[in-house]
Amino acid sequence: MSGSGTRVSAPALMIVGAVSMYLGAAIAVDLFDTLSPGAVAWLRVAGAALVLVIWVRPGRAAWRPSRLVLAAAFGLITAAMNIAFYEALARLPLGTTVALEFLGPVAVAAFGSRTRRDVVALGLAVAGVLMIADVRWEGTAVGVVLALVAAACWAGYIVLGKRVAQRGRGLEDLATGFVVAAVLTSPLAMFLGPAFAGDAPTARLLLLGLGLGLASTAIPYALDQVVLRQVGRARFAILLALLPVAASIVGVVVLQQVPTPMEAVGIVAVAGAVAVRSADEREAPPPTA
């Protein structure tokens, strides 16, 4: 794909993935009424594993140790990111959690910055996210620690995700990696007890869990693999600032929530960050598999 094509398609794919993720967030809110954050996070991982295995049907080669080690590491750090984020949400306001978690991509982008243009793009992205997110510095110290753990895992997701994408079998590795992650985090399934209580809508809750895995994980992370094949880690980290922009778009279209002036400025800042960083793409294309 040409450089110009990448600049057009990568942000568009990130927006599509973000919209899917926020649809999944609406499902998660419904599940939170019955289940604990840990149980919801495990349903997200297990649901994604099931959807991806059925969709991709990875062959025997994908389960060999030479392939599975990296895939499993990627699946586990992604599961840890989701678990820590949901647990942080139970203790902190949403905007605060999002802002703290975004420190992960910021670190990756900062490490990959080489020019003044890179620094300007990073500054615009950080400022935009802070203006869009409803940051309120309240909550528990445990919540802050969990959000920072999610940030570290998000940085790991970018680094390992790029390595998975470069191998050229991203979807297969997503499937096998999430199967391993679902198995190793299965102790969290013990918190699914309320879903099987006498009067609980068990089938509905499990179907919601499957939908959560599809919308919040399988679709957006599969699209991330496409984007990571096109761009480097630093630019991908900047593109992640489009997630809160997508949330604002969903709010306008679905809920008729008009952005405040500060949110509007934040959206413009993020768009500027993507444009500035995209205009200075120097990363070598990934090897073909």
mmCIF file of C-alpha atoms in Angstrom:
data_model
loop_
_atom_site.group_PDB
_atom_site.id
_atom_site.type_symbol
_atom_site.label_atom_id
_atom_site.label_comp_id
_atom_site.label_asym_id
_atom_site.label_seq_id
_atom_site.Cartn_x
_atom_site.Cartn_y
_atom_site.Cartn_z
ATOM 1 C CA MET A 1 0.000 0.000 0.000
ATOM 2 C CA SER A 2 1.326 3.421 -0.825
ATOM 3 C CA GLY A 3 2.133 6.004 1.800
ATOM 4 C CA SER A 4 -0.823 8.188 0.820
ATOM 5 C CA GLY A 5 -3.163 5.226 0.978
ATOM 6 C CA THR A 6 -1.927 4.413 4.448
ATOM 7 C CA ARG A 7 -2.558 7.967 5.636
ATOM 8 C CA VAL A 8 -6.152 7.752 4.503
ATOM 9 C CA SER A 9 -7.035 4.213 5.513
ATOM 10 C CA ALA A 10 -5.341 3.857 8.889
ATOM 11 C CA PRO A 11 -7.328 6.634 10.654
ATOM 12 C CA ALA A 12 -10.538 5.394 9.030
ATOM 13 C CA LEU A 13 -9.933 1.849 10.281
ATOM 14 C CA MET A 14 -9.172 3.160 13.765
ATOM 15 C CA ILE A 15 -12.447 5.086 13.804
ATOM 16 C CA VAL A 16 -14.413 1.986 12.712
ATOM 17 C CA GLY A 17 -12.707 -0.103 15.374
ATOM 18 C CA ALA A 18 -13.344 2.549 18.011
ATOM 19 C CA VAL A 19 -17.055 2.756 17.169
ATOM 20 C CA SER A 20 -17.281 -1.023 17.527
ATOM 21 C CA MET A 21 -15.428 -0.823 20.845
ATOM 22 C CA TYR A 22 -17.835 1.771 22.217
ATOM 23 C CA LEU A 23 -20.777 -0.345 21.117
ATOM 24 C CA GLY A 24 -19.187 -3.065 23.213
ATOM 25 C CA ALA A 25 -18.833 -0.589 26.080
ATOM 26 C CA ALA A 26 -22.607 -0.143 26.056
ATOM 27 C CA ILE A 27 -22.958 -3.928 26.380
ATOM 28 C CA ALA A 28 -20.447 -3.933 29.242
ATOM 29 C CA VAL A 29 -22.469 -1.300 31.130
ATOM 30 C CA ASP A 30 -25.492 -3.607 30.892
ATOM 31 C CA LEU A 31 -23.454 -6.520 32.234
ATOM 32 C CA PHE A 32 -22.069 -4.441 35.108
ATOM 33 C CA ASP A 33 -25.585 -4.327 36.546
ATOM 34 C CA THR A 34 -25.272 -8.048 37.337
ATOM 35 C CA LEU A 35 -21.611 -9.057 37.217
ATOM 36 C CA SER A 36 -18.345 -7.822 38.722
ATOM 37 C CA PRO A 37 -15.765 -6.026 36.549
ATOM 38 C CA GLY A 38 -13.482 -9.078 36.650
ATOM 39 C CA ALA A 39 -16.258 -11.373 35.446
ATOM 40 C CA VAL A 40 -17.187 -8.982 32.634
ATOM 41 C CA ALA A 41 -13.526 -8.707 31.590
ATOM 42 C CA TRP A 42 -13.230 -12.500 31.444
ATOM 43 C CA LEU A 43 -16.416 -12.765 29.374
ATOM 44 C CA ARG A 44 -14.892 -10.249 26.974
ATOM 45 C CA VAL A 45 -11.729 -12.335 26.597
ATOM 46 C CA ALA A 46 -13.543 -15.673 26.350
ATOM 47 C CA GLY A 47 -16.157 -14.293 23.965
ATOM 48 C CA ALA A 48 -13.437 -12.876 21.723
ATOM 49 C CA ALA A 49 -11.577 -16.204 21.776
ATOM 50 C CA LEU A 50 -14.703 -18.106 20.738
ATOM 51 C CA VAL A 51 -15.614 -15.654 17.976
ATOM 52 C CA LEU A 52 -12.074 -15.544 16.581
ATOM 53 C CA VAL A 53 -11.600 -19.327 16.588
ATOM 54 C CA ILE A 54 -14.894 -19.808 14.729
ATOM 55 C CA TRP A 55 -14.122 -16.958 12.336
ATOM 56 C CA VAL A 56 -10.438 -17.609 11.604
ATOM 57 C CA ARG A 57 -10.203 -21.379 12.249
ATOM 58 C CA PRO A 58 -6.431 -21.349 12.876
ATOM 59 C CA GLY A 59 -4.604 -24.377 11.493
ATOM 60 C CA ARG A 60 -2.244 -26.693 13.323
ATOM 61 C CA ALA A 61 0.758 -24.509 12.559
ATOM 62 C CA ALA A 62 -0.759 -21.687 14.606
ATOM 63 C CA TRP A 63 -0.687 -23.890 17.737
ATOM 64 C CA ARG A 64 2.996 -24.785 17.488
ATOM 65 C CA PRO A 65 5.198 -23.385 20.290
ATOM 66 C CA SER A 66 7.228 -21.307 17.828
ATOM 67 C CA ARG A 67 4.063 -19.361 16.975
ATOM 68 C CA LEU A 68 2.104 -19.749 20.185
ATOM 69 C CA VAL A 69 4.577 -18.146 22.601
ATOM 70 C CA LEU A 70 4.290 -14.663 21.086
ATOM 71 C CA ALA A 71 0.554 -15.050 20.446
ATOM 72 C CA ALA A 72 -0.030 -16.125 24.051
ATOM 73 C CA ALA A 73 2.023 -13.226 25.421
ATOM 74 C CA PHE A 74 0.016 -10.824 23.265
ATOM 75 C CA GLY A 75 -3.288 -12.380 24.355
ATOM 76 C CA LEU A 76 -2.329 -12.290 28.043
ATOM 77 C CA ILE A 77 -1.179 -8.673 28.072
ATOM 78 C CA THR A 78 -4.350 -7.675 26.224
ATOM 79 C CA ALA A 79 -6.486 -9.571 28.738
ATOM 80 C CA ALA A 80 -4.575 -7.937 31.613
ATOM 81 C CA MET A 81 -5.179 -4.528 30.027
ATOM 82 C CA ASN A 82 -8.924 -5.132 29.839
ATOM 83 C CA ILE A 83 -9.154 -6.555 33.369
ATOM 84 C CA ALA A 84 -7.174 -3.682 34.888
ATOM 85 C CA PHE A 85 -9.221 -1.108 32.955
ATOM 86 C CA TYR A 86 -12.570 -2.519 34.089
ATOM 87 C CA GLU A 87 -11.389 -2.772 37.695
ATOM 88 C CA ALA A 88 -10.114 0.820 37.531
ATOM 89 C CA LEU A 89 -13.489 1.953 36.166
ATOM 90 C CA ALA A 90 -15.137 0.527 39.293
ATOM 91 C CA ARG A 91 -13.018 2.912 41.394
ATOM 92 C CA LEU A 92 -12.436 6.004 39.235
ATOM 93 C CA PRO A 93 -14.500 8.270 36.945
ATOM 94 C CA LEU A 94 -14.434 7.215 33.286
ATOM 95 C CA GLY A 95 -12.582 10.308 32.056
ATOM 96 C CA THR A 96 -9.887 9.946 34.696
ATOM 97 C CA THR A 97 -9.405 6.259 33.865
ATOM 98 C CA VAL A 98 -9.154 6.995 30.144
ATOM 99 C CA ALA A 99 -6.642 9.801 30.721
ATOM 100 C CA LEU A 100 -4.416 7.655 32.947
ATOM 101 C CA GLU A 101 -4.602 4.647 30.613
ATOM 102 C CA PHE A 102 -3.604 6.832 27.665
ATOM 103 C CA LEU A 103 -0.201 7.281 29.316
ATOM 104 C CA GLY A 104 0.697 3.901 27.777
ATOM 105 C CA PRO A 105 0.367 5.028 24.153
ATOM 106 C CA VAL A 106 1.958 8.357 25.122
ATOM 107 C CA ALA A 107 5.064 6.514 26.339
ATOM 108 C CA VAL A 108 5.282 4.502 23.110
ATOM 109 C CA ALA A 109 4.815 7.615 20.966
ATOM 110 C CA ALA A 110 7.368 9.563 23.018
ATOM 111 C CA PHE A 111 9.918 6.769 22.684
ATOM 112 C CA GLY A 112 9.390 6.749 18.926
ATOM 113 C CA SER A 113 9.541 10.546 18.496
ATOM 114 C CA ARG A 114 12.521 11.718 16.471
ATOM 115 C CA THR A 115 11.658 15.200 15.185
ATOM 116 C CA ARG A 116 9.940 18.377 16.334
ATOM 117 C CA ARG A 117 6.953 17.384 14.244
ATOM 118 C CA ASP A 118 6.664 14.153 16.250
ATOM 119 C CA VAL A 119 6.771 16.111 19.505
ATOM 120 C CA VAL A 120 4.114 18.542 18.276
ATOM 121 C CA ALA A 121 1.877 15.628 17.254
ATOM 122 C CA LEU A 122 2.305 13.993 20.658
ATOM 123 C CA GLY A 123 1.535 17.245 22.465
ATOM 124 C CA LEU A 124 -1.605 17.802 20.392
ATOM 125 C CA ALA A 125 -2.774 14.235 21.017
ATOM 126 C CA VAL A 126 -2.287 14.456 24.782
ATOM 127 C CA ALA A 127 -3.975 17.869 24.995
ATOM 128 C CA GLY A 128 -6.859 16.684 22.829
ATOM 129 C CA VAL A 129 -7.503 13.566 24.904
ATOM 130 C CA LEU A 130 -7.452 15.581 28.135
ATOM 131 C CA MET A 131 -9.934 18.096 26.707
ATOM 132 C CA ILE A 132 -12.278 15.408 25.397
ATOM 133 C CA ALA A 133 -12.165 13.204 28.488
ATOM 134 C CA ASP A 134 -14.129 14.397 31.502
ATOM 135 C CA VAL A 135 -11.152 14.219 33.838
ATOM 136 C CA ARG A 136 -12.031 14.500 37.526
ATOM 137 C CA TRP A 137 -9.234 13.790 39.948
ATOM 138 C CA GLU A 138 -11.192 11.782 42.444
ATOM 139 C CA GLY A 139 -11.437 8.137 43.377
ATOM 140 C CA THR A 140 -9.229 5.633 45.186
ATOM 141 C CA ALA A 141 -5.484 5.086 45.128
ATOM 142 C CA VAL A 142 -6.119 1.475 44.098
ATOM 143 C CA GLY A 143 -8.069 2.759 41.105
ATOM 144 C CA VAL A 144 -5.141 4.953 40.053
ATOM 145 C CA VAL A 145 -2.734 2.010 40.341
ATOM 146 C CA LEU A 146 -5.054 -0.196 38.278
ATOM 147 C CA ALA A 147 -5.386 2.499 35.598
ATOM 148 C CA LEU A 148 -1.583 2.788 35.445
ATOM 149 C CA VAL A 149 -1.320 -0.998 35.136
ATOM 150 C CA ALA A 150 -3.765 -0.777 32.226
ATOM 151 C CA ALA A 151 -1.554 1.948 30.718
ATOM 152 C CA ALA A 152 1.533 -0.260 30.961
ATOM 153 C CA CYS A 153 -0.370 -3.155 29.405
ATOM 154 C CA TRP A 154 -1.596 -0.882 26.590
ATOM 155 C CA ALA A 155 2.008 0.005 25.812
ATOM 156 C CA GLY A 156 2.796 -3.721 25.775
ATOM 157 C CA TYR A 157 -0.213 -4.324 23.526
ATOM 158 C CA ILE A 158 1.232 -1.906 20.962
ATOM 159 C CA VAL A 159 4.750 -3.356 21.087
ATOM 160 C CA LEU A 160 3.684 -7.016 20.957
ATOM 161 C CA GLY A 161 0.845 -6.264 18.548
ATOM 162 C CA LYS A 162 3.335 -4.811 16.078
ATOM 163 C CA ARG A 163 5.460 -7.971 16.297
ATOM 164 C CA VAL A 164 2.382 -10.139 15.743
ATOM 165 C CA ALA A 165 1.336 -8.015 12.756
ATOM 166 C CA GLN A 166 4.796 -8.232 11.209
ATOM 167 C CA ARG A 167 4.599 -12.031 11.179
ATOM 168 C CA GLY A 168 1.723 -11.764 8.732
ATOM 169 C CA ARG A 169 -0.662 -14.105 10.562
ATOM 170 C CA GLY A 170 -2.253 -11.560 12.848
ATOM 171 C CA LEU A 171 -5.788 -12.950 12.934
ATOM 172 C CA GLU A 172 -4.624 -16.512 13.608
ATOM 173 C CA ASP A 173 -2.366 -15.287 16.389
ATOM 174 C CA LEU A 174 -5.206 -13.207 17.819
ATOM 175 C CA ALA A 175 -7.388 -16.314 17.939
ATOM 176 C CA THR A 176 -4.813 -18.619 19.550
ATOM 177 C CA GLY A 177 -3.568 -15.884 21.873
ATOM 178 C CA PHE A 178 -7.033 -15.182 23.218
ATOM 179 C CA VAL A 179 -7.727 -18.884 23.701
ATOM 180 C CA VAL A 180 -4.621 -19.110 25.903
ATOM 181 C CA ALA A 181 -5.568 -15.905 27.728
ATOM 182 C CA ALA A 182 -9.132 -17.141 28.337
ATOM 183 C CA VAL A 183 -7.830 -20.415 29.788
ATOM 184 C CA LEU A 184 -5.191 -18.816 32.021
ATOM 185 C CA THR A 185 -7.600 -16.154 33.338
ATOM 186 C CA SER A 186 -10.441 -18.670 33.780
ATOM 187 C CA PRO A 187 -10.355 -18.368 37.613
ATOM 188 C CA LEU A 188 -12.220 -15.089 37.051
ATOM 189 C CA ALA A 189 -15.120 -17.209 35.767
ATOM 190 C CA MET A 190 -15.939 -18.022 39.388
ATOM 191 C CA PHE A 191 -17.386 -14.513 39.621
ATOM 192 C CA LEU A 192 -20.014 -15.448 37.029
ATOM 193 C CA GLY A 193 -22.124 -16.935 39.822
ATOM 194 C CA PRO A 194 -24.822 -14.199 39.693
ATOM 195 C CA ALA A 195 -25.423 -15.062 36.018
ATOM 196 C CA PHE A 196 -26.536 -18.537 37.075
ATOM 197 C CA ALA A 197 -28.684 -17.523 40.041
ATOM 198 C CA GLY A 198 -32.214 -18.855 40.117
ATOM 199 C CA ASP A 199 -33.968 -15.885 38.506
ATOM 200 C CA ALA A 200 -31.052 -14.546 36.469
ATOM 201 C CA PRO A 201 -31.442 -14.272 32.662
ATOM 202 C CA THR A 202 -28.516 -16.649 32.120
ATOM 203 C CA ALA A 203 -28.842 -17.069 28.358
ATOM 204 C CA ARG A 204 -29.163 -13.323 27.813
ATOM 205 C CA LEU A 205 -26.110 -12.560 29.953
ATOM 206 C CA LEU A 206 -23.965 -15.138 28.151
ATOM 207 C CA LEU A 207 -25.094 -13.843 24.765
ATOM 208 C CA LEU A 208 -24.210 -10.329 25.895
ATOM 209 C CA GLY A 209 -20.787 -11.639 26.860
ATOM 210 C CA LEU A 210 -20.366 -13.068 23.370
ATOM 211 C CA GLY A 211 -21.456 -9.746 21.867
ATOM 212 C CA LEU A 212 -19.003 -7.948 24.144
ATOM 213 C CA GLY A 213 -16.165 -10.133 22.930
ATOM 214 C CA LEU A 214 -17.134 -9.514 19.300
ATOM 215 C CA ALA A 215 -17.716 -5.761 19.469
ATOM 216 C CA SER A 216 -15.102 -4.724 22.032
ATOM 217 C CA THR A 217 -12.287 -7.103 21.153
ATOM 218 C CA ALA A 218 -12.555 -9.300 18.045
ATOM 219 C CA ILE A 219 -13.475 -6.524 15.586
ATOM 220 C CA PRO A 220 -11.363 -3.600 16.863
ATOM 221 C CA TYR A 221 -8.270 -5.684 17.605
ATOM 222 C CA ALA A 222 -8.484 -7.381 14.203
ATOM 223 C CA LEU A 223 -8.588 -3.915 12.620
ATOM 224 C CA ASP A 224 -5.635 -2.900 14.811
ATOM 225 C CA GLN A 225 -3.662 -5.728 13.213
ATOM 226 C CA VAL A 226 -4.427 -4.316 9.768
ATOM 227 C CA VAL A 227 -3.296 -0.851 10.856
ATOM 228 C CA LEU A 228 -0.166 -2.174 12.580
ATOM 229 C CA ARG A 229 0.818 -3.874 9.316
ATOM 230 C CA GLN A 230 0.719 -0.446 7.662
ATOM 231 C CA VAL A 231 2.312 1.861 10.232
ATOM 232 C CA GLY A 232 4.925 1.868 12.966
ATOM 233 C CA ARG A 233 4.328 1.742 16.703
ATOM 234 C CA ALA A 234 4.774 5.469 17.340
ATOM 235 C CA ARG A 235 2.253 6.500 14.710
ATOM 236 C CA PHE A 236 -0.175 3.817 15.859
ATOM 237 C CA ALA A 237 0.075 5.191 19.398
ATOM 238 C CA ILE A 238 -0.909 8.632 18.102
ATOM 239 C CA LEU A 239 -3.783 7.136 16.115
ATOM 240 C CA LEU A 240 -5.164 5.690 19.361
ATOM 241 C CA ALA A 241 -6.080 9.255 20.326
ATOM 242 C CA LEU A 242 -8.899 8.858 17.801
ATOM 243 C CA LEU A 243 -10.719 6.568 20.260
ATOM 244 C CA PRO A 244 -12.207 9.388 22.392
ATOM 245 C CA VAL A 245 -12.983 11.265 19.165
ATOM 246 C CA ALA A 246 -15.025 8.268 18.033
ATOM 247 C CA ALA A 247 -16.796 8.264 21.392
ATOM 248 C CA SER A 248 -17.798 11.882 20.806
ATOM 249 C CA ILE A 249 -19.063 11.008 17.315
ATOM 250 C CA VAL A 250 -21.144 8.168 18.737
ATOM 251 C CA GLY A 251 -22.515 10.560 21.350
ATOM 252 C CA VAL A 252 -23.597 13.028 18.668
ATOM 253 C CA VAL A 253 -25.159 10.446 16.326
ATOM 254 C CA VAL A 254 -26.764 8.111 18.852
ATOM 255 C CA LEU A 255 -27.441 10.282 21.882
ATOM 256 C CA GLN A 256 -27.603 13.738 20.273
ATOM 257 C CA GLN A 257 -24.935 14.893 22.731
ATOM 258 C CA VAL A 258 -23.362 17.987 21.215
ATOM 259 C CA PRO A 259 -19.704 18.375 22.235
ATOM 260 C CA THR A 260 -18.849 21.253 24.541
ATOM 261 C CA PRO A 261 -16.526 23.957 23.180
ATOM 262 C CA MET A 262 -13.585 22.369 25.022
ATOM 263 C CA GLU A 263 -14.416 18.918 23.633
ATOM 264 C CA ALA A 264 -14.665 20.410 20.134
ATOM 265 C CA VAL A 265 -11.213 21.972 20.515
ATOM 266 C CA GLY A 266 -9.935 18.615 21.764
ATOM 267 C CA ILE A 267 -11.303 16.838 18.684
ATOM 268 C CA VAL A 268 -9.575 19.378 16.442
ATOM 269 C CA ALA A 269 -6.332 18.899 18.398
ATOM 270 C CA VAL A 270 -6.439 15.118 17.954
ATOM 271 C CA ALA A 271 -7.174 15.512 14.242
ATOM 272 C CA GLY A 272 -4.203 17.859 14.026
ATOM 273 C CA ALA A 273 -1.998 15.339 15.827
ATOM 274 C CA VAL A 274 -2.939 12.584 13.371
ATOM 275 C CA ALA A 275 -2.371 14.888 10.398
ATOM 276 C CA VAL A 276 0.995 16.134 11.644
ATOM 277 C CA ARG A 277 2.302 12.681 12.559
ATOM 278 C CA SER A 278 0.959 11.187 9.326
ATOM 279 C CA ALA A 279 2.700 13.830 7.263
ATOM 280 C CA ASP A 280 6.042 12.732 8.673
ATOM 281 C CA GLU A 281 5.785 8.971 8.236
ATOM 282 C CA ARG A 282 9.296 7.612 8.111
ATOM 283 C CA GLU A 283 8.789 4.108 9.391
ATOM 284 C CA ALA A 284 9.825 1.266 7.126
ATOM 285 C CA PRO A 285 7.009 -0.925 5.902
ATOM 286 C CA PRO A 286 6.686 -4.253 7.712
ATOM 287 C CA PRO A 287 8.088 -7.333 6.038
ATOM 288 C CA THR A 288 5.706 -9.443 4.059
ATOM 289 C CA ALA A 289 5.008 -12.995 5.228
#
